[in-house]
Amino acid sequence: MVNNNRFKIFAGSKGAALAQRICDELGCQLGNLHLDRFSDGEFCTYFEESVRGQNVYLVQPTCPSSDNLMELLLMIDAAKRASASKVIAVIPYFGWARQDRKDKPRVSIGAKLVANMLQTAGADRVITVDLHADQIQGFFDIPVDHIYGSNVLAPYIAALNLKKLIVASPDVGGSKRASGFAKKLHIMTDREVPMVICYKNRPDFNKVSEIRVLGDVYGKDVVLFDDIADTAGTLCKAAEVMKEGGAKSVRAVVTHGVLSGPACERINDSPIEELVCTDSIPFDATRCPKIHIESLAIPIAQTIRAIQNHTSVSETNIR
């Protein structure tokens, strides 16, 4: 149940399917929002119903292209100008999150810039899923509710009842994330779930030259766990190394299936038996028969319900 606080949910172009699932969970109607495009590519958004005095939830991933971010910014601005009480940006996939620091001279910090833009547009709160780096929450001066994708991904893997389950991090930087996933599976299966780590040498963006496995995978059912699969080069190379090391099976689990460029071809041709991801980014599953999608609708709906009822979000969002 949601209390009598007034709220409405709207969706951008890329958030429509997930927003409808969220509304189904909450038992409410998806609001009417219109997008007009001009011949030169410029566009504008407007609400086809009143939002005055209401909490307005805007569902839109900021996945490529940048039009999706601009669409969200225009939606926020329109809601503020229409006298919404609060504007909450529901961003299942927070783009530019990989640009969270200056890792070399003369580069931008894209994640901070996007945070500033959302706040300048008028967002009062952000709901997002599996930020590439947890500290990005600190880029905001407004509340951020950070949902963990493992809450919908772990139950699926646990239900497979893999006999010799082991979790692998595809790189050293993701070891903490993978460790949390292994602990969750340990609780769900009541069995110890070991973890191994891959060491990768990346000479440039989206390129991986070498991967080595730190740990034993012989005879094991390996689950590679990461937050993002972009070109899938790292995952596919890691899967090959796992199979060469004697792994019985290899699956990949990621929260955000960006799957750009040759990703689908690589996955189809790789030893990966299955890639499990969420619906944080809309994806045509016919492009890759190995992909299985779990929905984030329930945890996002639970978060909206908690906000509306002024109850704890963390109680239903445990890593």
PDB file of C-alpha atoms in Angstrom:
ATOM      1  CA  MET A   1       0.000   0.000   0.000  1.00  0.00           C
ATOM      2  CA  VAL A   2       1.060   3.582  -0.695  1.00  0.00           C
ATOM      3  CA  ASN A   3      -0.322   6.285   1.557  1.00  0.00           C
ATOM      4  CA  ASN A   4      -2.426   9.199   0.384  1.00  0.00           C
ATOM      5  CA  ASN A   5       0.541  11.416  -0.503  1.00  0.00           C
ATOM      6  CA  ARG A   6      -0.083  12.436  -4.081  1.00  0.00           C
ATOM      7  CA  PHE A   7       2.384  11.202  -6.694  1.00  0.00           C
ATOM      8  CA  LYS A   8       2.591  10.457 -10.400  1.00  0.00           C
ATOM      9  CA  ILE A   9       5.041   8.457 -12.475  1.00  0.00           C
ATOM     10  CA  PHE A  10       6.143   9.472 -15.968  1.00  0.00           C
ATOM     11  CA  ALA A  11       8.632   7.930 -18.365  1.00  0.00           C
ATOM     12  CA  GLY A  12      11.074   9.192 -20.946  1.00  0.00           C
ATOM     13  CA  SER A  13      11.605   7.469 -24.287  1.00  0.00           C
ATOM     14  CA  LYS A  14      14.004   4.855 -22.913  1.00  0.00           C
ATOM     15  CA  GLY A  15      12.227   4.329 -19.596  1.00  0.00           C
ATOM     16  CA  ALA A  16       8.702   3.519 -20.773  1.00  0.00           C
ATOM     17  CA  ALA A  17       8.777  -0.286 -20.439  1.00  0.00           C
ATOM     18  CA  LEU A  18      10.365  -0.295 -16.972  1.00  0.00           C
ATOM     19  CA  ALA A  19       8.099   2.549 -15.810  1.00  0.00           C
ATOM     20  CA  GLN A  20       5.017   0.541 -16.791  1.00  0.00           C
ATOM     21  CA  ARG A  21       6.284  -2.447 -14.781  1.00  0.00           C
ATOM     22  CA  ILE A  22       6.873  -0.156 -11.793  1.00  0.00           C
ATOM     23  CA  CYS A  23       3.319   1.195 -12.093  1.00  0.00           C
ATOM     24  CA  ASP A  24       1.967  -2.364 -12.270  1.00  0.00           C
ATOM     25  CA  GLU A  25       3.775  -3.130  -8.988  1.00  0.00           C
ATOM     26  CA  LEU A  26       2.384   0.010  -7.337  1.00  0.00           C
ATOM     27  CA  GLY A  27      -1.101  -0.364  -8.785  1.00  0.00           C
ATOM     28  CA  CYS A  28      -1.114   3.074 -10.404  1.00  0.00           C
ATOM     29  CA  GLN A  29      -1.409   4.525 -13.897  1.00  0.00           C
ATOM     30  CA  LEU A  30       1.592   5.688 -15.911  1.00  0.00           C
ATOM     31  CA  GLY A  31       1.250   9.429 -16.543  1.00  0.00           C
ATOM     32  CA  ASN A  32       0.981  10.959 -20.011  1.00  0.00           C
ATOM     33  CA  LEU A  33       4.075  12.749 -21.252  1.00  0.00           C
ATOM     34  CA  HIS A  34       4.564  13.983 -24.813  1.00  0.00           C
ATOM     35  CA  LEU A  35       7.788  14.454 -26.748  1.00  0.00           C
ATOM     36  CA  ASP A  36       7.868  16.781 -29.770  1.00  0.00           C
ATOM     37  CA  ARG A  37      10.774  16.743 -32.216  1.00  0.00           C
ATOM     38  CA  PHE A  38      11.719  19.463 -34.659  1.00  0.00           C
ATOM     39  CA  SER A  39      13.194  18.736 -38.067  1.00  0.00           C
ATOM     40  CA  ASP A  40      16.690  19.767 -36.937  1.00  0.00           C
ATOM     41  CA  GLY A  41      16.694  17.177 -34.116  1.00  0.00           C
ATOM     42  CA  GLU A  42      15.799  19.559 -31.292  1.00  0.00           C
ATOM     43  CA  PHE A  43      13.012  18.305 -29.055  1.00  0.00           C
ATOM     44  CA  CYS A  44      10.801  19.396 -26.171  1.00  0.00           C
ATOM     45  CA  THR A  45       8.718  17.558 -23.583  1.00  0.00           C
ATOM     46  CA  TYR A  46       5.474  18.467 -21.873  1.00  0.00           C
ATOM     47  CA  PHE A  47       3.038  16.853 -19.446  1.00  0.00           C
ATOM     48  CA  GLU A  48      -0.451  16.165 -20.735  1.00  0.00           C
ATOM     49  CA  GLU A  49      -1.932  16.264 -17.231  1.00  0.00           C
ATOM     50  CA  SER A  50      -1.576  18.378 -14.103  1.00  0.00           C
ATOM     51  CA  VAL A  51       1.288  17.673 -11.702  1.00  0.00           C
ATOM     52  CA  ARG A  52       0.669  20.638  -9.392  1.00  0.00           C
ATOM     53  CA  GLY A  53       1.473  19.815  -5.763  1.00  0.00           C
ATOM     54  CA  GLN A  54       2.433  16.207  -6.528  1.00  0.00           C
ATOM     55  CA  ASN A  55       5.595  14.159  -6.122  1.00  0.00           C
ATOM     56  CA  VAL A  56       6.636  13.470  -9.710  1.00  0.00           C
ATOM     57  CA  TYR A  57       8.811  10.417 -10.487  1.00  0.00           C
ATOM     58  CA  LEU A  58      10.562  10.565 -13.865  1.00  0.00           C
ATOM     59  CA  VAL A  59      11.902   7.225 -15.127  1.00  0.00           C
ATOM     60  CA  GLN A  60      14.688   7.558 -17.688  1.00  0.00           C
ATOM     61  CA  PRO A  61      18.101   5.870 -18.021  1.00  0.00           C
ATOM     62  CA  THR A  62      20.816   8.227 -19.242  1.00  0.00           C
ATOM     63  CA  CYS A  63      22.232   5.655 -21.623  1.00  0.00           C
ATOM     64  CA  PRO A  64      23.695   6.661 -24.994  1.00  0.00           C
ATOM     65  CA  SER A  65      22.943   8.814 -26.825  1.00  0.00           C
ATOM     66  CA  SER A  66      23.150  12.053 -24.852  1.00  0.00           C
ATOM     67  CA  ASP A  67      19.609  12.820 -26.078  1.00  0.00           C
ATOM     68  CA  ASN A  68      18.360  10.629 -23.232  1.00  0.00           C
ATOM     69  CA  LEU A  69      20.056  12.799 -20.622  1.00  0.00           C
ATOM     70  CA  MET A  70      18.782  15.964 -22.295  1.00  0.00           C
ATOM     71  CA  GLU A  71      15.268  14.521 -22.372  1.00  0.00           C
ATOM     72  CA  LEU A  72      15.435  13.845 -18.624  1.00  0.00           C
ATOM     73  CA  LEU A  73      16.679  17.378 -17.926  1.00  0.00           C
ATOM     74  CA  LEU A  74      13.790  18.856 -19.926  1.00  0.00           C
ATOM     75  CA  MET A  75      11.316  16.616 -18.086  1.00  0.00           C
ATOM     76  CA  ILE A  76      12.658  17.804 -14.715  1.00  0.00           C
ATOM     77  CA  ASP A  77      12.495  21.440 -15.776  1.00  0.00           C
ATOM     78  CA  ALA A  78       8.937  21.035 -17.101  1.00  0.00           C
ATOM     79  CA  ALA A  79       7.793  19.419 -13.837  1.00  0.00           C
ATOM     80  CA  LYS A  80       9.296  22.198 -11.715  1.00  0.00           C
ATOM     81  CA  ARG A  81       7.695  24.883 -13.884  1.00  0.00           C
ATOM     82  CA  ALA A  82       4.357  23.042 -13.600  1.00  0.00           C
ATOM     83  CA  SER A  83       4.508  23.432  -9.789  1.00  0.00           C
ATOM     84  CA  ALA A  84       5.272  19.832  -8.849  1.00  0.00           C
ATOM     85  CA  SER A  85       5.857  19.444  -5.116  1.00  0.00           C
ATOM     86  CA  LYS A  86       8.974  17.281  -5.528  1.00  0.00           C
ATOM     87  CA  VAL A  87      10.727  15.995  -8.646  1.00  0.00           C
ATOM     88  CA  ILE A  88      12.447  12.618  -8.263  1.00  0.00           C
ATOM     89  CA  ALA A  89      14.682  11.448 -11.107  1.00  0.00           C
ATOM     90  CA  VAL A  90      14.574   7.641 -11.376  1.00  0.00           C
ATOM     91  CA  ILE A  91      17.738   6.810 -13.317  1.00  0.00           C
ATOM     92  CA  PRO A  92      18.113   3.011 -13.632  1.00  0.00           C
ATOM     93  CA  TYR A  93      21.381   3.455 -15.525  1.00  0.00           C
ATOM     94  CA  PHE A  94      23.453   6.517 -14.624  1.00  0.00           C
ATOM     95  CA  GLY A  95      25.537   7.313 -17.706  1.00  0.00           C
ATOM     96  CA  TRP A  96      28.965   8.959 -17.476  1.00  0.00           C
ATOM     97  CA  ALA A  97      29.484   7.166 -14.135  1.00  0.00           C
ATOM     98  CA  ARG A  98      32.763   5.707 -15.391  1.00  0.00           C
ATOM     99  CA  GLN A  99      34.117   9.262 -15.519  1.00  0.00           C
ATOM    100  CA  ASP A 100      34.191   9.644 -11.738  1.00  0.00           C
ATOM    101  CA  ARG A 101      37.748  10.991 -11.249  1.00  0.00           C
ATOM    102  CA  LYS A 102      40.757  12.475 -13.024  1.00  0.00           C
ATOM    103  CA  ASP A 103      42.698   9.338 -13.886  1.00  0.00           C
ATOM    104  CA  LYS A 104      44.969  11.267 -16.246  1.00  0.00           C
ATOM    105  CA  PRO A 105      45.723  14.945 -16.912  1.00  0.00           C
ATOM    106  CA  ARG A 106      43.257  17.280 -18.636  1.00  0.00           C
ATOM    107  CA  VAL A 107      40.131  15.113 -18.534  1.00  0.00           C
ATOM    108  CA  SER A 108      36.636  15.986 -17.355  1.00  0.00           C
ATOM    109  CA  ILE A 109      34.832  14.381 -14.425  1.00  0.00           C
ATOM    110  CA  GLY A 110      31.658  13.579 -16.319  1.00  0.00           C
ATOM    111  CA  ALA A 111      29.758  12.033 -13.414  1.00  0.00           C
ATOM    112  CA  LYS A 112      30.088  15.235 -11.359  1.00  0.00           C
ATOM    113  CA  LEU A 113      29.025  17.362 -14.324  1.00  0.00           C
ATOM    114  CA  VAL A 114      25.886  15.258 -14.852  1.00  0.00           C
ATOM    115  CA  ALA A 115      25.072  15.463 -11.124  1.00  0.00           C
ATOM    116  CA  ASN A 116      25.332  19.258 -11.307  1.00  0.00           C
ATOM    117  CA  MET A 117      23.098  19.374 -14.382  1.00  0.00           C
ATOM    118  CA  LEU A 118      20.374  17.283 -12.746  1.00  0.00           C
ATOM    119  CA  GLN A 119      20.360  19.515  -9.674  1.00  0.00           C
ATOM    120  CA  THR A 120      20.396  22.713 -11.733  1.00  0.00           C
ATOM    121  CA  ALA A 121      17.420  21.425 -13.737  1.00  0.00           C
ATOM    122  CA  GLY A 122      15.517  21.083 -10.465  1.00  0.00           C
ATOM    123  CA  ALA A 123      15.733  17.449  -9.303  1.00  0.00           C
ATOM    124  CA  ASP A 124      14.933  17.137  -5.579  1.00  0.00           C
ATOM    125  CA  ARG A 125      15.993  13.499  -5.264  1.00  0.00           C
ATOM    126  CA  VAL A 126      17.609  10.728  -7.310  1.00  0.00           C
ATOM    127  CA  ILE A 127      16.886   7.007  -7.366  1.00  0.00           C
ATOM    128  CA  THR A 128      19.539   5.033  -9.214  1.00  0.00           C
ATOM    129  CA  VAL A 129      20.931   1.510  -9.518  1.00  0.00           C
ATOM    130  CA  ASP A 130      24.500   0.211  -9.073  1.00  0.00           C
ATOM    131  CA  LEU A 131      26.592   3.304  -9.654  1.00  0.00           C
ATOM    132  CA  HIS A 132      29.966   2.446 -11.138  1.00  0.00           C
ATOM    133  CA  ALA A 133      31.526   3.962  -8.009  1.00  0.00           C
ATOM    134  CA  ASP A 134      29.622   4.353  -4.741  1.00  0.00           C
ATOM    135  CA  GLN A 135      31.257   7.702  -4.024  1.00  0.00           C
ATOM    136  CA  ILE A 136      29.336   9.303  -6.917  1.00  0.00           C
ATOM    137  CA  GLN A 137      26.506   9.687  -4.390  1.00  0.00           C
ATOM    138  CA  GLY A 138      28.673  12.388  -2.818  1.00  0.00           C
ATOM    139  CA  PHE A 139      28.598  14.404  -6.056  1.00  0.00           C
ATOM    140  CA  PHE A 140      24.989  15.297  -5.221  1.00  0.00           C
ATOM    141  CA  ASP A 141      23.713  17.785  -2.646  1.00  0.00           C
ATOM    142  CA  ILE A 142      20.285  16.127  -2.719  1.00  0.00           C
ATOM    143  CA  PRO A 143      19.220  12.694  -1.382  1.00  0.00           C
ATOM    144  CA  VAL A 144      20.329   9.703  -3.480  1.00  0.00           C
ATOM    145  CA  ASP A 145      18.682   6.300  -3.037  1.00  0.00           C
ATOM    146  CA  HIS A 146      21.173   3.736  -4.342  1.00  0.00           C
ATOM    147  CA  ILE A 147      19.550   0.405  -5.244  1.00  0.00           C
ATOM    148  CA  TYR A 148      21.614  -2.774  -5.635  1.00  0.00           C
ATOM    149  CA  GLY A 149      20.991  -4.856  -8.742  1.00  0.00           C
ATOM    150  CA  SER A 150      22.163  -7.980  -6.912  1.00  0.00           C
ATOM    151  CA  ASN A 151      18.783  -8.041  -5.152  1.00  0.00           C
ATOM    152  CA  VAL A 152      17.162  -9.249  -8.385  1.00  0.00           C
ATOM    153  CA  LEU A 153      20.177 -10.982  -9.963  1.00  0.00           C
ATOM    154  CA  ALA A 154      21.296 -13.168  -7.041  1.00  0.00           C
ATOM    155  CA  PRO A 155      17.943 -14.995  -6.633  1.00  0.00           C
ATOM    156  CA  TYR A 156      18.082 -16.062 -10.290  1.00  0.00           C
ATOM    157  CA  ILE A 157      21.605 -17.513  -9.943  1.00  0.00           C
ATOM    158  CA  ALA A 158      20.739 -19.173  -6.621  1.00  0.00           C
ATOM    159  CA  ALA A 159      17.728 -20.853  -8.244  1.00  0.00           C
ATOM    160  CA  LEU A 160      20.000 -22.524 -10.835  1.00  0.00           C
ATOM    161  CA  ASN A 161      21.388 -24.685  -7.995  1.00  0.00           C
ATOM    162  CA  LEU A 162      24.886 -24.848  -9.489  1.00  0.00           C
ATOM    163  CA  LYS A 163      26.802 -27.536  -7.593  1.00  0.00           C
ATOM    164  CA  LYS A 164      30.271 -25.982  -7.641  1.00  0.00           C
ATOM    165  CA  LEU A 165      29.403 -22.315  -7.738  1.00  0.00           C
ATOM    166  CA  ILE A 166      32.203 -19.759  -7.682  1.00  0.00           C
ATOM    167  CA  VAL A 167      32.054 -15.980  -8.275  1.00  0.00           C
ATOM    168  CA  ALA A 168      34.687 -14.211 -10.358  1.00  0.00           C
ATOM    169  CA  SER A 169      35.467 -10.517 -10.633  1.00  0.00           C
ATOM    170  CA  PRO A 170      36.556  -9.648 -14.212  1.00  0.00           C
ATOM    171  CA  ASP A 171      39.020  -7.072 -12.835  1.00  0.00           C
ATOM    172  CA  VAL A 172      40.663  -6.067  -9.572  1.00  0.00           C
ATOM    173  CA  GLY A 173      38.581  -2.896  -9.292  1.00  0.00           C
ATOM    174  CA  GLY A 174      35.353  -4.897  -9.155  1.00  0.00           C
ATOM    175  CA  SER A 175      36.496  -7.283  -6.408  1.00  0.00           C
ATOM    176  CA  LYS A 176      34.479  -5.559  -3.665  1.00  0.00           C
ATOM    177  CA  ARG A 177      31.346  -5.703  -5.819  1.00  0.00           C
ATOM    178  CA  ALA A 178      31.892  -9.384  -6.618  1.00  0.00           C
ATOM    179  CA  SER A 179      32.626 -10.169  -2.971  1.00  0.00           C
ATOM    180  CA  GLY A 180      29.265  -8.695  -1.974  1.00  0.00           C
ATOM    181  CA  PHE A 181      27.540 -10.811  -4.618  1.00  0.00           C
ATOM    182  CA  ALA A 182      29.306 -13.955  -3.356  1.00  0.00           C
ATOM    183  CA  LYS A 183      28.189 -13.202   0.223  1.00  0.00           C
ATOM    184  CA  LYS A 184      24.585 -12.746  -0.911  1.00  0.00           C
ATOM    185  CA  LEU A 185      24.692 -16.080  -2.759  1.00  0.00           C
ATOM    186  CA  HIS A 186      26.213 -17.704   0.335  1.00  0.00           C
ATOM    187  CA  ILE A 187      23.224 -16.528   2.399  1.00  0.00           C
ATOM    188  CA  MET A 188      20.712 -17.634  -0.238  1.00  0.00           C
ATOM    189  CA  THR A 189      22.203 -21.074  -0.938  1.00  0.00           C
ATOM    190  CA  ASP A 190      23.495 -21.778   2.585  1.00  0.00           C
ATOM    191  CA  ARG A 191      26.750 -22.893   0.954  1.00  0.00           C
ATOM    192  CA  GLU A 192      30.188 -21.317   0.897  1.00  0.00           C
ATOM    193  CA  VAL A 193      30.694 -19.432  -2.393  1.00  0.00           C
ATOM    194  CA  PRO A 194      34.408 -18.823  -3.107  1.00  0.00           C
ATOM    195  CA  MET A 195      35.687 -15.957  -5.252  1.00  0.00           C
ATOM    196  CA  VAL A 196      38.490 -15.521  -7.770  1.00  0.00           C
ATOM    197  CA  ILE A 197      39.789 -12.326  -9.365  1.00  0.00           C
ATOM    198  CA  CYS A 198      40.915 -11.574 -12.898  1.00  0.00           C
ATOM    199  CA  TYR A 199      43.850  -9.283 -13.489  1.00  0.00           C
ATOM    200  CA  LYS A 200      43.560  -7.409 -16.781  1.00  0.00           C
ATOM    201  CA  ASN A 201      45.873  -5.144 -18.706  1.00  0.00           C
ATOM    202  CA  ARG A 202      43.836  -2.479 -20.544  1.00  0.00           C
ATOM    203  CA  PRO A 203      45.957  -0.379 -22.983  1.00  0.00           C
ATOM    204  CA  ASP A 204      43.016   1.828 -24.039  1.00  0.00           C
ATOM    205  CA  PHE A 205      39.249   2.315 -23.613  1.00  0.00           C
ATOM    206  CA  ASN A 206      37.221  -0.800 -24.564  1.00  0.00           C
ATOM    207  CA  LYS A 207      40.411  -2.784 -25.258  1.00  0.00           C
ATOM    208  CA  VAL A 208      41.842  -5.603 -23.158  1.00  0.00           C
ATOM    209  CA  SER A 209      45.178  -7.153 -24.117  1.00  0.00           C
ATOM    210  CA  GLU A 210      45.664  -9.752 -21.375  1.00  0.00           C
ATOM    211  CA  ILE A 211      43.723 -11.398 -18.558  1.00  0.00           C
ATOM    212  CA  ARG A 212      45.047 -13.712 -15.845  1.00  0.00           C
ATOM    213  CA  VAL A 213      43.006 -15.527 -13.207  1.00  0.00           C
ATOM    214  CA  LEU A 214      44.066 -15.293  -9.579  1.00  0.00           C
ATOM    215  CA  GLY A 215      42.566 -18.477  -8.123  1.00  0.00           C
ATOM    216  CA  ASP A 216      41.497 -21.999  -9.106  1.00  0.00           C
ATOM    217  CA  VAL A 217      38.451 -22.497 -11.373  1.00  0.00           C
ATOM    218  CA  TYR A 218      39.018 -26.124 -12.401  1.00  0.00           C
ATOM    219  CA  GLY A 219      35.725 -28.046 -12.423  1.00  0.00           C
ATOM    220  CA  LYS A 220      33.805 -25.013 -11.111  1.00  0.00           C
ATOM    221  CA  ASP A 221      30.604 -23.316 -12.268  1.00  0.00           C
ATOM    222  CA  VAL A 222      31.905 -19.769 -12.681  1.00  0.00           C
ATOM    223  CA  VAL A 223      29.724 -16.663 -12.450  1.00  0.00           C
ATOM    224  CA  LEU A 224      31.466 -13.513 -13.683  1.00  0.00           C
ATOM    225  CA  PHE A 225      29.938 -10.541 -11.872  1.00  0.00           C
ATOM    226  CA  ASP A 226      30.258  -6.888 -12.892  1.00  0.00           C
ATOM    227  CA  ASP A 227      28.188  -3.710 -12.998  1.00  0.00           C
ATOM    228  CA  ILE A 228      28.438  -2.910 -16.732  1.00  0.00           C
ATOM    229  CA  ALA A 229      28.842  -4.899 -19.943  1.00  0.00           C
ATOM    230  CA  ASP A 230      29.653  -2.400 -22.702  1.00  0.00           C
ATOM    231  CA  THR A 231      31.495  -4.008 -25.620  1.00  0.00           C
ATOM    232  CA  ALA A 232      31.714  -7.257 -23.563  1.00  0.00           C
ATOM    233  CA  GLY A 233      35.392  -7.621 -24.453  1.00  0.00           C
ATOM    234  CA  THR A 234      36.504  -8.119 -20.848  1.00  0.00           C
ATOM    235  CA  LEU A 235      33.735 -10.615 -20.032  1.00  0.00           C
ATOM    236  CA  CYS A 236      34.336 -12.716 -23.132  1.00  0.00           C
ATOM    237  CA  LYS A 237      38.117 -12.783 -22.675  1.00  0.00           C
ATOM    238  CA  ALA A 238      37.674 -13.693 -19.012  1.00  0.00           C
ATOM    239  CA  ALA A 239      35.278 -16.496 -19.971  1.00  0.00           C
ATOM    240  CA  GLU A 240      37.832 -17.903 -22.418  1.00  0.00           C
ATOM    241  CA  VAL A 241      40.523 -17.851 -19.727  1.00  0.00           C
ATOM    242  CA  MET A 242      38.150 -19.574 -17.280  1.00  0.00           C
ATOM    243  CA  LYS A 243      37.401 -22.358 -19.758  1.00  0.00           C
ATOM    244  CA  GLU A 244      41.116 -22.758 -20.486  1.00  0.00           C
ATOM    245  CA  GLY A 245      41.583 -23.110 -16.725  1.00  0.00           C
ATOM    246  CA  GLY A 246      39.153 -26.038 -16.660  1.00  0.00           C
ATOM    247  CA  ALA A 247      35.922 -24.331 -15.607  1.00  0.00           C
ATOM    248  CA  LYS A 248      32.876 -26.566 -15.992  1.00  0.00           C
ATOM    249  CA  SER A 249      30.609 -23.677 -17.014  1.00  0.00           C
ATOM    250  CA  VAL A 250      30.820 -19.895 -17.275  1.00  0.00           C
ATOM    251  CA  ARG A 251      27.995 -17.411 -16.859  1.00  0.00           C
ATOM    252  CA  ALA A 252      28.118 -13.625 -16.713  1.00  0.00           C
ATOM    253  CA  VAL A 253      25.942 -11.448 -14.494  1.00  0.00           C
ATOM    254  CA  VAL A 254      25.856  -7.668 -14.942  1.00  0.00           C
ATOM    255  CA  THR A 255      23.465  -4.982 -13.781  1.00  0.00           C
ATOM    256  CA  HIS A 256      23.662  -2.752 -16.847  1.00  0.00           C
ATOM    257  CA  GLY A 257      23.684  -4.335 -20.300  1.00  0.00           C
ATOM    258  CA  VAL A 258      24.960  -1.436 -22.403  1.00  0.00           C
ATOM    259  CA  LEU A 259      26.006  -3.962 -25.080  1.00  0.00           C
ATOM    260  CA  SER A 260      27.372  -1.565 -27.670  1.00  0.00           C
ATOM    261  CA  GLY A 261      29.268  -2.244 -30.877  1.00  0.00           C
ATOM    262  CA  PRO A 262      30.250  -5.914 -31.318  1.00  0.00           C
ATOM    263  CA  ALA A 263      29.010  -6.973 -27.857  1.00  0.00           C
ATOM    264  CA  CYS A 264      26.216  -9.307 -28.995  1.00  0.00           C
ATOM    265  CA  GLU A 265      28.398 -11.046 -31.578  1.00  0.00           C
ATOM    266  CA  ARG A 266      31.150 -11.526 -29.011  1.00  0.00           C
ATOM    267  CA  ILE A 267      28.761 -13.008 -26.463  1.00  0.00           C
ATOM    268  CA  ASN A 268      27.179 -15.338 -29.008  1.00  0.00           C
ATOM    269  CA  ASP A 269      30.629 -16.584 -30.077  1.00  0.00           C
ATOM    270  CA  SER A 270      32.045 -16.832 -26.540  1.00  0.00           C
ATOM    271  CA  PRO A 271      32.068 -19.707 -24.003  1.00  0.00           C
ATOM    272  CA  ILE A 272      29.570 -17.717 -21.894  1.00  0.00           C
ATOM    273  CA  GLU A 273      26.514 -19.935 -21.513  1.00  0.00           C
ATOM    274  CA  GLU A 274      24.276 -17.102 -20.359  1.00  0.00           C
ATOM    275  CA  LEU A 275      24.468 -13.377 -19.709  1.00  0.00           C
ATOM    276  CA  VAL A 276      22.044 -12.230 -17.006  1.00  0.00           C
ATOM    277  CA  CYS A 277      21.302  -8.508 -16.750  1.00  0.00           C
ATOM    278  CA  THR A 278      18.564  -6.148 -15.583  1.00  0.00           C
ATOM    279  CA  ASP A 279      16.183  -3.975 -17.578  1.00  0.00           C
ATOM    280  CA  SER A 280      17.962  -0.768 -16.491  1.00  0.00           C
ATOM    281  CA  ILE A 281      18.571  -0.215 -20.220  1.00  0.00           C
ATOM    282  CA  PRO A 282      15.950  -1.379 -22.760  1.00  0.00           C
ATOM    283  CA  PHE A 283      17.251  -4.230 -24.905  1.00  0.00           C
ATOM    284  CA  ASP A 284      15.853  -6.321 -27.747  1.00  0.00           C
ATOM    285  CA  ALA A 285      16.538  -9.843 -26.477  1.00  0.00           C
ATOM    286  CA  THR A 286      16.223 -11.303 -29.986  1.00  0.00           C
ATOM    287  CA  ARG A 287      19.616  -9.751 -30.761  1.00  0.00           C
ATOM    288  CA  CYS A 288      21.314 -12.250 -28.448  1.00  0.00           C
ATOM    289  CA  PRO A 289      19.650 -15.537 -27.431  1.00  0.00           C
ATOM    290  CA  LYS A 290      22.129 -15.987 -24.565  1.00  0.00           C
ATOM    291  CA  ILE A 291      20.785 -12.967 -22.681  1.00  0.00           C
ATOM    292  CA  HIS A 292      18.336 -13.321 -19.798  1.00  0.00           C
ATOM    293  CA  ILE A 293      16.768 -10.167 -18.326  1.00  0.00           C
ATOM    294  CA  GLU A 294      15.545  -9.684 -14.760  1.00  0.00           C
ATOM    295  CA  SER A 295      13.420  -6.634 -13.959  1.00  0.00           C
ATOM    296  CA  LEU A 296      14.233  -3.889 -11.458  1.00  0.00           C
ATOM    297  CA  ALA A 297      10.551  -2.980 -11.159  1.00  0.00           C
ATOM    298  CA  ILE A 298      10.058  -4.484  -7.683  1.00  0.00           C
ATOM    299  CA  PRO A 299      13.017  -2.826  -5.869  1.00  0.00           C
ATOM    300  CA  ILE A 300      12.314   0.527  -7.545  1.00  0.00           C
ATOM    301  CA  ALA A 301       8.609   0.259  -6.665  1.00  0.00           C
ATOM    302  CA  GLN A 302       9.578  -0.609  -3.074  1.00  0.00           C
ATOM    303  CA  THR A 303      11.810   2.478  -2.946  1.00  0.00           C
ATOM    304  CA  ILE A 304       9.036   4.743  -4.262  1.00  0.00           C
ATOM    305  CA  ARG A 305       6.622   3.228  -1.748  1.00  0.00           C
ATOM    306  CA  ALA A 306       9.095   3.855   1.087  1.00  0.00           C
ATOM    307  CA  ILE A 307       9.599   7.471   0.022  1.00  0.00           C
ATOM    308  CA  GLN A 308       5.863   8.084  -0.171  1.00  0.00           C
ATOM    309  CA  ASN A 309       5.227   6.388   3.184  1.00  0.00           C
ATOM    310  CA  HIS A 310       8.286   7.969   4.855  1.00  0.00           C
ATOM    311  CA  THR A 311       9.713   4.563   5.793  1.00  0.00           C
ATOM    312  CA  SER A 312      13.214   3.116   5.544  1.00  0.00           C
ATOM    313  CA  VAL A 313      14.577   2.417   2.074  1.00  0.00           C
ATOM    314  CA  SER A 314      17.587   0.467   3.348  1.00  0.00           C
ATOM    315  CA  GLU A 315      15.466  -2.273   4.921  1.00  0.00           C
ATOM    316  CA  THR A 316      14.463  -3.488   1.458  1.00  0.00           C
ATOM    317  CA  ASN A 317      17.774  -2.696  -0.237  1.00  0.00           C
ATOM    318  CA  ILE A 318      20.519  -4.734   1.374  1.00  0.00           C
ATOM    319  CA  ARG A 319      23.689  -5.548  -0.545  1.00  0.00           C
TER     320      ARG A 319
END
